[in-house]
CSV table of C-alpha atoms in Angstrom, one decimal:
chain,number,residue,atom,x,y,z
A,1,MET,CA,96.7,86.3,111.8
A,2,LEU,CA,96.5,88.6,108.9
A,3,GLU,CA,93.6,89.3,106.9
A,4,THR,CA,93.7,91.0,103.9
A,5,VAL,CA,90.7,92.5,101.6
A,6,ASP,CA,91.8,93.7,97.9
A,7,LEU,CA,89.8,96.4,97.2
A,8,LEU,CA,90.6,96.3,93.2
A,9,ASP,CA,87.1,95.7,91.8
A,10,PRO,CA,86.5,96.0,88.3
A,11,ARG,CA,82.8,96.3,88.3
A,12,ILE,CA,81.5,99.8,88.0
A,13,GLU,CA,79.0,99.0,90.8
A,14,THR,CA,81.6,98.4,93.5
A,15,SER,CA,80.3,98.3,97.0
A,16,ALA,CA,83.8,99.7,98.1
A,17,LEU,CA,83.6,103.5,98.8
A,18,SER,CA,86.3,106.1,99.3
A,19,ALA,CA,86.2,110.0,99.7
A,20,TYR,CA,88.6,112.4,100.6
A,21,GLY,CA,89.1,116.3,100.5
A,22,ALA,CA,91.4,118.7,101.8
A,23,LEU,CA,91.6,122.8,102.3
A,24,TRP,CA,94.7,124.7,103.0
A,25,TRP,CA,94.8,128.4,104.2
A,26,ASN,CA,97.5,130.4,102.7
A,27,ARG,CA,99.6,127.3,102.1
A,28,THR,CA,100.5,126.6,105.6
A,29,TRP,CA,97.5,125.4,107.6
A,30,GLY,CA,95.5,122.9,106.3
A,31,LEU,CA,92.3,120.5,106.9
A,32,ARG,CA,92.0,117.2,105.4
A,33,GLY,CA,89.6,114.2,105.7
A,34,ALA,CA,88.9,111.2,104.4
A,35,LEU,CA,86.3,108.3,104.8
A,36,ASN,CA,86.9,104.7,103.5
A,37,ARG,CA,83.9,102.1,103.7
A,38,PHE,CA,83.8,98.3,102.8
A,39,PRO,CA,80.8,96.0,102.7
A,40,GLU,CA,80.7,94.4,106.2
A,41,ASP,CA,81.0,90.6,104.7
A,42,GLN,CA,84.5,91.6,103.1
A,43,VAL,CA,86.1,92.3,106.4
A,44,ASP,CA,86.1,89.8,109.2
A,45,GLN,CA,87.6,91.5,112.2
A,46,ALA,CA,89.1,94.6,110.6
A,47,PRO,CA,87.0,97.9,110.7
A,48,ASN,CA,84.6,98.3,107.5
A,49,ASP,CA,84.5,102.2,108.2
A,50,GLN,CA,87.3,104.3,108.8
A,51,LEU,CA,86.9,108.0,109.1
A,52,GLN,CA,90.0,110.3,109.7
A,53,VAL,CA,90.3,114.2,110.1
A,54,ASP,CA,93.3,116.1,110.5
A,55,ILE,CA,94.5,119.6,110.8
A,56,GLN,CA,98.0,119.9,109.3
A,57,ARG,CA,101.2,122.1,109.1
A,58,ARG,CA,102.9,122.2,106.3
A,59,LEU,CA,106.7,122.2,107.2
A,60,GLN,CA,108.2,122.7,103.9
A,61,SER,CA,106.6,124.2,100.6
A,62,PRO,CA,109.3,124.9,98.1
A,63,VAL,CA,106.5,125.5,95.3
A,64,SER,CA,102.9,125.9,95.5
A,65,ASP,CA,101.9,122.3,94.9
A,66,SER,CA,104.8,120.5,96.4
A,67,TYR,CA,105.0,120.4,100.3
A,68,LEU,CA,105.8,118.0,103.5
A,69,SER,CA,103.1,117.9,106.3
A,70,VAL,CA,102.6,117.1,109.8
A,71,GLY,CA,99.2,116.8,111.7
A,72,LEU,CA,97.5,116.3,114.7
A,73,GLY,CA,93.8,114.7,114.4
A,74,TRP,CA,90.9,112.0,115.0
A,75,GLU,CA,90.2,108.7,113.6
A,76,GLN,CA,87.1,107.0,114.2
A,77,ASN,CA,86.9,102.9,113.2
A,78,HIS,CA,83.6,101.3,112.7
A,79,PHE,CA,83.4,97.4,113.7
A,80,GLY,CA,80.2,96.4,111.9
A,81,SER,CA,77.7,95.4,114.9
A,82,GLN,CA,80.3,95.3,117.5
A,83,GLY,CA,80.8,99.0,117.8
A,84,SER,CA,83.1,102.0,117.1
A,85,LEU,CA,86.4,103.1,118.1
A,86,SER,CA,87.8,106.2,118.0
A,87,GLY,CA,91.1,108.6,119.2
A,88,LEU,CA,93.8,110.7,118.6
A,89,ARG,CA,95.8,110.3,115.1
A,90,LEU,CA,99.1,111.7,114.3
A,91,SER,CA,99.5,112.3,110.7
A,92,ALA,CA,102.5,113.2,108.1
A,93,GLY,CA,102.0,113.8,104.1
A,94,GLY,CA,103.7,115.0,101.3
A,95,ARG,CA,103.1,115.6,97.6
A,96,VAL,CA,105.3,116.2,94.8
A,97,HIS,CA,104.1,118.5,91.8
A,98,LEU,CA,105.7,117.1,88.4
A,99,PRO,CA,105.5,118.7,85.4
A,100,GLY,CA,102.4,119.1,83.6
A,101,VAL,CA,99.4,118.4,85.7
A,102,VAL,CA,100.6,115.1,87.6
A,103,SER,CA,101.6,115.0,91.1
A,104,VAL,CA,102.9,112.2,93.4
A,105,TYR,CA,101.6,111.9,96.9
A,106,VAL,CA,101.7,110.2,100.3
A,107,ASN,CA,99.3,110.2,103.4
A,108,THR,CA,100.4,108.3,106.7
A,109,GLY,CA,98.6,108.5,109.8
A,110,TRP,CA,98.9,106.6,113.4
A,111,SER,CA,96.4,105.8,116.1
A,112,PRO,CA,98.5,104.7,118.9
A,113,ASN,CA,95.4,104.4,121.6
A,114,LEU,CA,91.8,103.4,120.5
A,115,LYS,CA,91.1,101.8,123.7
A,116,HIS,CA,89.0,98.6,123.7
A,117,LEU,CA,86.1,97.2,122.0
A,118,GLY,CA,84.9,93.8,122.9
A,119,THR,CA,87.5,91.4,123.1
A,120,ARG,CA,90.0,93.6,121.1
A,121,GLN,CA,92.4,95.3,124.0
A,122,ASP,CA,94.9,98.0,123.1
A,123,VAL,CA,93.9,98.5,119.6
A,124,SER,CA,95.7,100.8,117.6
A,125,THR,CA,96.2,101.5,113.8
A,126,ILE,CA,98.4,102.6,111.2
A,127,SER,CA,97.3,103.8,107.4
A,128,VAL,CA,99.5,104.4,104.0
A,129,GLU,CA,97.8,105.7,100.9
A,130,THR,CA,100.4,106.5,98.2
A,131,GLY,CA,99.7,107.5,94.4
A,132,LEU,CA,99.2,109.8,91.7
A,133,VAL,CA,97.1,112.7,91.2
A,134,ILE,CA,96.1,113.9,87.7
A,135,GLU,CA,94.6,117.7,88.0
A,136,PRO,CA,93.1,118.9,84.4
A,137,MET,CA,91.6,121.8,85.9
A,138,PRO,CA,91.2,123.5,89.3
A,139,PHE,CA,89.2,122.0,91.9
A,140,ILE,CA,89.2,118.6,90.0
A,141,SER,CA,91.6,115.5,90.3
A,142,LEU,CA,91.6,112.1,89.5
A,143,ARG,CA,93.6,109.7,91.7
A,144,ALA,CA,95.1,106.1,91.2
A,145,ALA,CA,96.3,105.1,94.7
A,146,TYR,CA,97.4,102.2,97.0
A,147,ARG,CA,95.7,102.4,100.4
A,148,TYR,CA,96.9,100.2,103.3
A,149,HIS,CA,95.2,100.0,106.8
A,150,LEU,CA,96.5,98.1,109.6
A,151,THR,CA,94.5,97.3,113.0
A,152,ASP,CA,97.0,95.7,116.0
A,153,TYR,CA,95.0,94.7,118.8
A,154,THR,CA,95.5,91.8,122.1
A,155,GLU,CA,92.8,89.5,121.9
A,156,SER,CA,91.4,89.5,125.4
A,157,VAL,CA,90.4,85.7,125.6
A,158,THR,CA,93.6,84.6,124.5
A,159,GLY,CA,96.3,87.1,125.2
A,160,HIS,CA,97.5,86.8,121.4
A,161,ASP,CA,98.6,90.0,119.4
A,162,ARG,CA,96.5,89.8,116.3
A,163,ARG,CA,96.9,92.2,112.8
A,164,GLU,CA,94.3,92.9,110.5
A,165,VAL,CA,94.9,94.7,106.9
A,166,THR,CA,92.6,95.8,104.6
A,167,ASP,CA,94.2,97.3,101.6
A,168,GLY,CA,93.7,97.6,97.6
A,169,PHE,CA,93.9,100.0,95.0
A,170,ARG,CA,91.6,103.1,94.7
A,171,PHE,CA,90.8,104.9,91.4
A,172,GLY,CA,88.4,107.7,91.0
């Protein structure tokens, strides 16, 4: 079973919400957080709220705005009225600064064991976000990205493996 929610909503009053923040110390250690929220009626079994917080370490940073990083963090997924699951998260990311004010980036994460919730057993998630960043001035960035969040679990009643996806384009 594969569920997909297209988050590309051309209306200004879209009910999907994404927030992202990152802070780097000495261009070596970083703290990254992201919140992705969808209306409960737009998802069936996939989480409607996804919160991720990572501490990251830059492995390579040839220039100040380009880098590769790995991290360890925490992820919480809220499944509407059914409750929430949270657990350890491994992350990796990178950014390549292009000439001018544009960068290309990718952020990935894997939560291998979020335990059980209701009939969902052995829940794990994978998320990938990639896109362009335009930074016209310090501390202001505009993003155009594609995000994919996969939730895998075993249905305890049937014993079948299930896979649910929320994905779509992000602008902001």
